[in-house]
Every structure is written in C-alpha cells, then in structure tokens.
C-alpha cells in the first residue's frame, strides 16, 4: 500500500523513449500533439492527459525500473485488474498496454474530473461514500480471477507493531510503547476479519478519486486490488477523511451502511494494522524517487492513532 500530496518528481511524456511514445500512439490510433502532466499520487513515472491530432483523448501512465524498481510491477498489476473490471464499475477503461520488459505504459480512458477538495466537503464526501457502497455491490462477487485476498496483501504490513516491538524507535509515543502487546493482538484480529468476496481497491484516498463536472465519482489506480469484505474501501476512505479533518469519522463509521454492520472488533483491528504499518514504514528510508511518501505515512499514523486509542480504550462505544 502507498498512501498532503505526493510531490513525486515524476517524468513527463516528452521524456519517454521514442518507441514507447510510438506504441502509445498505436494504441490510441493517432499522433499525440499535447500532453499535460497530472499532480498527485506516488509514481515517479508519467501521468499525462494526452490529446491527439484528431482530437482523441486518453490518460497515459508509463514507468521503467530506472524511475523505481517496483513501479513496473505495479503498472502490470493495474493493467490486469483494470482490464477485468466490469463496464458498470465507475472506473477508467483500459484501452491498451505496452510492455517491452523494461517500460510499461498503460493507456486508459481520460476521465473528465478533478480530485476532491480537502478537507473533504460534505457533498463530495457523500457522493464518494455512495459510490463506494454501489461499487462494493457491483464488485461482489469478485469479478477479477486470481486476485489475492486482503489478508494476503496486508499480512506483512500488519506486522508493523511486531517490528516496532522488536526494534523500537528512539522516539515512540508513550501510549504506543505501553500497549504494544495489545496493538499486536488487535492487528492480528484485523487480519482474520478481512474475509470476503468483494473486489477491493485497497488504496482509496482523495488522490485516487476524480469528481466529474456532474458530481459523479470515478475510482482510479487499481494496482493493489484484492478480495476482501465489502466495508474495506469505505473504512479506508475514513482514514483519509480523518487525516484532512473536519468530520466525525467515528460517527460516520456508525452511520454508513457498509461499516455499521461490520464487526466492531474487526474494524478496530483493521485500523490497528494500518496504524502499525504507517508507524513502522514512516521510519524507513524513502523508496527510490518517491521522497515524500514517508512523511505522508507519518501523517496518517498521527491522524489514526488517537482514533485507534479511543476504540481500544472504549470498546463498548466503538461502532
């Protein structure tokens, strides 16, 4: 998982090798005459809205190991997942993929939209929550063969508290230091609570969403897709909402149809696992050419820990 803007030093369309640009143009069926780089996200590869001589539009994402050794694998996974998504899902369509073993370029439909405003505005948050609820229905049962389970995706990440207990940082929140055993146990419960047959995005946050001129919401960037409970993506979005402030995330958790019916201990465990992942990852050196991700992970840990502490200290009130 990835997961304030990334500010990555990404490359642009003109920096792609000629054979990659030509492959993209063959997929689109016309010559690209304009490319506008998009901000946000964490990939150091291209993220360009392109226009062709004949007026066609597309969205192009391209990367090689030279930018980041893990990014091509993520692009390949996104291509597989996006190609298999049903047409009824509010997601981009994959027009084609170029993969020469080095460069991987995805050509997707260009979605007319912008990222939600943060702090989240009520109308955009409501529209996004309704979209995630409908999306969970559309993607149950899971329509993409071969996707891993959420527990498989998150098994290493949710071991963050154990890694911290084995090698504690010099500056560790005193409450965390005194509750590491409880946090480890909660994260373990979180993993066991991730059963389900809904295709989940697993990285829902403002910069992976687009709000259209008519207010419709499109969910973009699907490299981490997995099988899990229908509530997972909604619970994830609330971490982003809490990060940016202005909303009572506990009240939302209790009110929303998908999360209000979930096991409270499973939700608490899910947030415990995420908080351990963010806290542990934030102290690591940044990945190549993604310098700001650690600060973003620390910010998410700082936002999530007080909520998690409340839920663990007052389980009878956790919804």
Short mmCIF file of C-alpha atoms in Angstrom, two decimals:
data_model
loop_
_atom_site.label_atom_id
_atom_site.label_comp_id
_atom_site.label_asym_id
_atom_site.label_seq_id
_atom_site.Cartn_x
_atom_site.Cartn_y
_atom_site.Cartn_z
CA UNK A 1 0.00 0.00 0.00
CA UNK A 2 1.04 3.59 -0.61
CA UNK A 3 -0.53 6.00 0.92
CA UNK A 4 -0.83 16.19 1.70
CA UNK A 5 0.21 15.34 -1.94
CA UNK A 6 2.99 13.11 -3.01
CA UNK A 7 5.06 15.71 -4.76
CA UNK A 8 7.00 12.99 -6.55
CA UNK A 9 9.48 14.17 -9.17
CA UNK A 10 7.68 12.42 -11.99
CA UNK A 11 8.77 12.37 -15.59
CA UNK A 12 6.63 13.62 -18.46
CA UNK A 13 5.50 12.48 -21.89
CA UNK A 14 8.45 14.09 -23.69
CA UNK A 15 10.90 12.14 -21.52
CA UNK A 16 9.58 8.77 -22.64
CA UNK A 17 11.69 6.86 -25.16
CA UNK A 18 10.51 7.28 -28.73
CA UNK A 19 9.45 3.66 -29.11
CA UNK A 20 7.22 3.94 -26.03
CA UNK A 21 5.52 7.09 -27.33
CA UNK A 22 5.01 5.38 -30.69
CA UNK A 23 3.49 2.32 -29.01
CA UNK A 24 1.06 4.54 -27.10
CA UNK A 25 0.09 6.34 -30.31
CA UNK A 26 -0.60 2.99 -31.98
CA UNK A 27 -2.92 2.04 -29.11
CA UNK A 28 -4.78 5.34 -29.37
CA UNK A 29 -4.73 5.25 -33.16
CA UNK A 30 -3.45 8.79 -33.70
CA UNK A 31 -0.47 11.12 -33.12
CA UNK A 32 -0.23 12.81 -29.71
CA UNK A 33 0.08 16.58 -30.04
CA UNK A 34 -0.48 17.65 -26.41
CA UNK A 35 0.33 16.10 -23.04
CA UNK A 36 -0.48 17.64 -19.66
CA UNK A 37 1.17 16.08 -16.60
CA UNK A 38 -1.09 15.47 -13.61
CA UNK A 39 -0.15 16.12 -10.00
CA UNK A 40 -0.76 13.87 -7.00
CA UNK A 41 -0.01 10.21 -6.45
CA UNK A 42 3.28 8.49 -5.73
CA UNK A 43 4.54 7.05 -9.00
CA UNK A 44 7.64 8.75 -10.44
CA UNK A 45 6.50 7.68 -13.91
CA UNK A 46 4.36 9.67 -16.32
CA UNK A 47 0.76 10.59 -15.57
CA UNK A 48 -0.33 12.57 -18.62
CA UNK A 49 -3.63 13.57 -20.13
CA UNK A 50 -2.93 13.46 -23.85
CA UNK A 51 -4.74 14.83 -26.90
CA UNK A 52 -4.17 13.63 -30.46
CA UNK A 53 -4.14 15.48 -33.77
CA UNK A 54 -7.67 14.23 -34.44
CA UNK A 55 -8.97 15.32 -31.02
CA UNK A 56 -8.92 11.96 -29.26
CA UNK A 57 -8.08 11.96 -25.57
CA UNK A 58 -6.51 9.39 -23.27
CA UNK A 59 -4.66 9.09 -19.99
CA UNK A 60 -1.15 7.62 -20.16
CA UNK A 61 0.87 6.14 -17.29
CA UNK A 62 4.36 4.87 -18.10
CA UNK A 63 7.33 3.85 -15.97
CA UNK A 64 10.52 1.79 -16.04
CA UNK A 65 12.78 0.37 -13.30
CA UNK A 66 15.04 3.40 -13.77
CA UNK A 67 12.43 5.55 -12.03
CA UNK A 68 11.58 2.97 -9.34
CA UNK A 69 12.25 -0.78 -9.39
CA UNK A 70 8.80 -1.69 -8.03
CA UNK A 71 6.68 0.60 -10.21
CA UNK A 72 6.63 -1.53 -13.41
CA UNK A 73 5.24 -4.47 -11.43
CA UNK A 74 2.50 -2.23 -10.06
CA UNK A 75 1.62 -0.98 -13.57
CA UNK A 76 1.37 -4.57 -14.82
CA UNK A 77 -0.95 -5.44 -11.94
CA UNK A 78 -3.08 -2.37 -12.60
CA UNK A 79 -3.37 -3.32 -16.27
CA UNK A 80 -4.59 -6.82 -15.35
CA UNK A 81 -7.10 -5.57 -12.82
CA UNK A 82 -8.45 -2.67 -14.84
CA UNK A 83 -8.90 -4.81 -17.96
CA UNK A 84 -11.12 -7.20 -15.99
CA UNK A 85 -13.32 -4.62 -14.25
CA UNK A 86 -16.97 -4.66 -15.37
CA UNK A 87 -18.15 -1.82 -17.61
CA UNK A 88 -20.71 -0.86 -14.97
CA UNK A 89 -17.98 -0.01 -12.42
CA UNK A 90 -17.15 3.72 -12.03
CA UNK A 91 -13.54 3.21 -13.11
CA UNK A 92 -11.43 4.08 -16.17
CA UNK A 93 -11.32 1.64 -19.06
CA UNK A 94 -8.02 0.16 -20.21
CA UNK A 95 -7.52 0.96 -23.91
CA UNK A 96 -4.25 -0.93 -24.16
CA UNK A 97 -0.90 -1.68 -22.53
CA UNK A 98 2.66 -1.57 -23.88
CA UNK A 99 5.16 -3.78 -22.04
CA UNK A 100 8.60 -4.30 -23.55
CA UNK A 101 10.07 -5.86 -20.40
CA UNK A 102 11.53 -2.53 -19.34
CA UNK A 103 8.94 0.18 -19.94
CA UNK A 104 5.30 -0.45 -19.04
CA UNK A 105 2.76 2.04 -20.40
CA UNK A 106 -0.95 1.97 -19.62
CA UNK A 107 -3.36 3.79 -21.93
CA UNK A 108 -6.67 4.48 -20.20
CA UNK A 109 -9.79 6.45 -20.92
CA UNK A 110 -9.35 10.08 -19.90
CA UNK A 111 -11.80 10.83 -17.10
CA UNK A 112 -13.07 14.41 -17.06
CA UNK A 113 -12.70 15.30 -13.42
CA UNK A 114 -10.58 16.59 -10.53
CA UNK A 115 -9.56 15.27 -7.14
CA UNK A 116 -11.94 16.01 -4.25
CA UNK A 117 -11.25 19.10 -2.24
CA UNK A 118 -9.56 18.53 1.10
CA UNK A 119 -10.54 18.98 3.86
CA UNK A 120 -13.42 16.97 2.47
CA UNK A 121 -16.57 18.89 1.56
CA UNK A 122 -19.87 17.35 2.64
CA UNK A 123 -21.36 16.93 -0.83
CA UNK A 124 -18.24 15.35 -2.31
CA UNK A 125 -17.78 13.06 0.68
CA UNK A 126 -21.41 11.93 0.50
CA UNK A 127 -21.09 11.26 -3.24
CA UNK A 128 -17.89 9.29 -2.71
CA UNK A 129 -19.38 7.19 0.08
CA UNK A 130 -22.42 6.40 -2.07
CA UNK A 131 -20.10 5.45 -4.93
CA UNK A 132 -18.08 3.10 -2.74
CA UNK A 133 -21.25 1.43 -1.48
CA UNK A 134 -22.51 0.92 -5.04
CA UNK A 135 -19.06 -0.21 -6.18
CA UNK A 136 -18.92 -2.87 -3.47
CA UNK A 137 -22.24 -4.21 -4.76
CA UNK A 138 -21.03 -4.22 -8.36
CA UNK A 139 -17.78 -5.98 -7.43
CA UNK A 140 -19.39 -8.74 -5.32
CA UNK A 141 -18.69 -11.49 -6.08
CA UNK A 142 -15.16 -10.63 -7.13
CA UNK A 143 -15.07 -10.38 -10.95
CA UNK A 144 -11.27 -10.50 -11.37
CA UNK A 145 -9.82 -14.03 -11.27
CA UNK A 146 -6.57 -14.63 -9.44
CA UNK A 147 -6.60 -11.61 -7.15
CA UNK A 148 -5.05 -12.23 -3.71
CA UNK A 149 -7.07 -11.89 -0.54
CA UNK A 150 -6.88 -8.74 1.54
CA UNK A 151 -5.26 -10.78 4.31
CA UNK A 152 -2.57 -11.94 1.90
CA UNK A 153 -1.99 -8.39 0.68
CA UNK A 154 -1.76 -6.98 4.21
CA UNK A 155 -0.07 -9.80 6.14
CA UNK A 156 3.38 -8.17 6.12
CA UNK A 157 2.03 -4.64 6.55
CA UNK A 158 0.01 -5.62 9.62
CA UNK A 159 3.16 -6.95 11.28
CA UNK A 160 4.32 -3.36 11.81
CA UNK A 161 3.74 -3.32 15.56
CA UNK A 162 5.80 -6.50 15.99
CA UNK A 163 8.67 -4.94 14.05
CA UNK A 164 8.42 -1.88 16.27
CA UNK A 165 8.39 -4.03 19.41
CA UNK A 166 11.50 -5.90 18.21
CA UNK A 167 13.31 -2.69 17.25
CA UNK A 168 11.61 0.31 18.88
CA UNK A 169 12.48 3.77 17.58
CA UNK A 170 14.13 6.21 19.96
CA UNK A 171 11.03 8.41 19.99
CA UNK A 172 7.90 6.32 20.36
CA UNK A 173 4.54 7.57 21.56
CA UNK A 174 4.34 6.63 25.28
CA UNK A 175 0.84 5.17 24.93
CA UNK A 176 2.01 3.02 22.00
CA UNK A 177 5.06 1.87 23.96
CA UNK A 178 2.85 0.77 26.84
CA UNK A 179 0.32 -1.05 24.64
CA UNK A 180 2.43 -2.86 22.04
CA UNK A 181 1.15 -6.30 23.04
CA UNK A 182 -2.44 -5.10 22.72
CA UNK A 183 -1.71 -3.44 19.39
CA UNK A 184 -0.09 -6.59 18.01
CA UNK A 185 -3.08 -8.67 19.09
CA UNK A 186 -5.53 -6.17 17.60
CA UNK A 187 -3.70 -6.17 14.27
CA UNK A 188 -3.85 -9.98 14.23
CA UNK A 189 -7.62 -9.79 14.76
CA UNK A 190 -7.76 -7.26 11.96
CA UNK A 191 -6.21 -9.72 9.52
CA UNK A 192 -8.63 -12.50 10.43
CA UNK A 193 -11.53 -10.09 9.96
CA UNK A 194 -10.72 -9.40 6.31
CA UNK A 195 -12.62 -12.33 4.83
CA UNK A 196 -14.97 -11.58 1.95
CA UNK A 197 -15.51 -11.89 -1.79
CA UNK A 198 -15.70 -8.24 -2.79
CA UNK A 199 -13.04 -6.85 -5.11
CA UNK A 200 -11.49 -4.05 -3.04
CA UNK A 201 -9.34 -1.17 -4.30
CA UNK A 202 -7.23 -1.09 -1.10
CA UNK A 203 -5.85 2.42 -1.66
CA UNK A 204 -8.89 4.70 -1.56
CA UNK A 205 -7.95 8.29 -0.79
CA UNK A 206 -8.56 11.70 -2.33
CA UNK A 207 -5.81 11.50 -4.95
CA UNK A 208 -7.17 8.18 -6.26
CA UNK A 209 -10.64 9.64 -6.87
CA UNK A 210 -11.96 12.01 -9.53
CA UNK A 211 -15.07 14.18 -9.19
CA UNK A 212 -16.73 14.82 -12.56
CA UNK A 213 -18.46 18.07 -13.61
CA UNK A 214 -21.80 16.38 -12.85
CA UNK A 215 -20.63 15.28 -9.39
CA UNK A 216 -20.10 11.63 -10.27
CA UNK A 217 -17.10 9.89 -8.71
CA UNK A 218 -14.57 7.71 -10.54
CA UNK A 219 -12.18 5.42 -8.65
CA UNK A 220 -8.77 5.30 -10.35
CA UNK A 221 -5.41 3.49 -9.87
CA UNK A 222 -6.05 -0.21 -9.18
CA UNK A 223 -2.65 -1.93 -8.67
CA UNK A 224 -3.47 -3.19 -5.16
CA UNK A 225 -6.86 -4.80 -5.89
CA UNK A 226 -7.72 -7.78 -3.66
CA UNK A 227 -10.62 -9.86 -2.33
CA UNK A 228 -11.97 -8.73 1.00
CA UNK A 229 -15.01 -7.53 2.95
CA UNK A 230 -17.44 -5.08 1.33
CA UNK A 231 -16.68 -2.47 4.02
CA UNK A 232 -12.91 -2.33 3.45
CA UNK A 233 -12.67 0.57 0.97
CA UNK A 234 -15.15 2.68 2.92
CA UNK A 235 -13.16 2.12 6.12
CA UNK A 236 -10.01 3.11 4.26
CA UNK A 237 -11.55 6.31 2.94
CA UNK A 238 -12.36 7.37 6.50
CA UNK A 239 -8.63 7.33 7.30
CA UNK A 240 -8.15 9.95 4.56
CA UNK A 241 -11.13 11.92 5.83
CA UNK A 242 -9.68 11.88 9.35
CA UNK A 243 -6.26 12.93 8.04
CA UNK A 244 -7.69 16.06 6.45
CA UNK A 245 -10.05 16.84 9.35
CA UNK A 246 -13.47 18.43 9.58
CA UNK A 247 -15.61 15.30 10.04
CA UNK A 248 -16.50 12.93 12.87
CA UNK A 249 -15.17 9.68 11.44
CA UNK A 250 -16.48 7.60 14.35
CA UNK A 251 -19.99 8.90 13.71
CA UNK A 252 -19.62 8.13 10.02
CA UNK A 253 -18.41 4.62 10.81
CA UNK A 254 -21.55 4.02 12.87
CA UNK A 255 -23.92 5.53 10.29
CA UNK A 256 -22.71 4.16 6.96
CA UNK A 257 -24.48 1.00 5.74
CA UNK A 258 -21.32 -0.97 4.97
CA UNK A 259 -19.39 -0.22 8.17
CA UNK A 260 -22.29 -0.07 10.63
CA UNK A 261 -22.96 -3.75 10.06
CA UNK A 262 -19.32 -4.83 10.35
CA UNK A 263 -17.85 -6.46 13.46
CA UNK A 264 -16.52 -3.57 15.60
CA UNK A 265 -13.52 -5.65 16.68
CA UNK A 266 -12.66 -6.34 13.04
CA UNK A 267 -12.78 -2.62 12.25
CA UNK A 268 -10.66 -1.76 15.27
CA UNK A 269 -8.19 -4.46 14.29
CA UNK A 270 -8.09 -3.17 10.73
CA UNK A 271 -7.20 0.31 11.96
CA UNK A 272 -4.64 -1.16 14.37
CA UNK A 273 -2.95 -2.96 11.49
CA UNK A 274 -2.92 0.18 9.36
CA UNK A 275 -1.55 2.31 12.19
CA UNK A 276 1.27 -0.18 12.75
CA UNK A 277 2.08 -0.21 9.04
CA UNK A 278 2.16 3.59 8.82
CA UNK A 279 4.20 3.98 12.02
CA UNK A 280 6.75 1.34 11.05
CA UNK A 281 7.05 2.43 7.40
CA UNK A 282 7.44 6.12 8.21
CA UNK A 283 10.79 5.50 9.92
CA UNK A 284 12.26 3.74 6.87
CA UNK A 285 14.37 5.40 4.15
CA UNK A 286 12.18 6.59 1.26
CA UNK A 287 11.85 4.38 -1.82
CA UNK A 288 13.87 5.48 -4.88
CA UNK A 289 12.46 8.68 -6.41
CA UNK A 290 9.47 8.79 -4.03
CA UNK A 291 10.84 11.17 -1.39
CA UNK A 292 7.61 12.31 0.27
CA UNK A 293 5.83 9.03 0.96
CA UNK A 294 7.36 8.61 4.44
CA UNK A 295 6.07 11.98 5.61
CA UNK A 296 2.64 11.05 4.28
CA UNK A 297 2.72 7.74 6.14
CA UNK A 298 3.70 9.54 9.35
CA UNK A 299 0.84 11.99 8.89
CA UNK A 300 -1.59 9.09 8.50
CA UNK A 301 -0.21 7.41 11.63
CA UNK A 302 -0.58 10.66 13.59
CA UNK A 303 -4.18 11.03 12.43
CA UNK A 304 -5.14 7.40 13.03
CA UNK A 305 -3.55 6.70 16.42
CA UNK A 306 -5.86 8.88 18.59
CA UNK A 307 -8.91 7.28 16.97
CA UNK A 308 -7.46 3.82 17.44
CA UNK A 309 -6.61 4.57 21.06
CA UNK A 310 -10.20 5.64 21.71
CA UNK A 311 -11.60 2.48 20.13
CA UNK A 312 -9.24 0.22 22.11
CA UNK A 313 -9.77 2.05 25.41
CA UNK A 314 -13.57 2.18 24.96
CA UNK A 315 -14.58 -0.91 23.01
CA UNK A 316 -18.14 -0.71 24.29
CA UNK A 317 -18.64 2.59 22.44
CA UNK A 318 -16.84 1.58 19.23
CA UNK A 319 -19.24 1.23 16.35
#
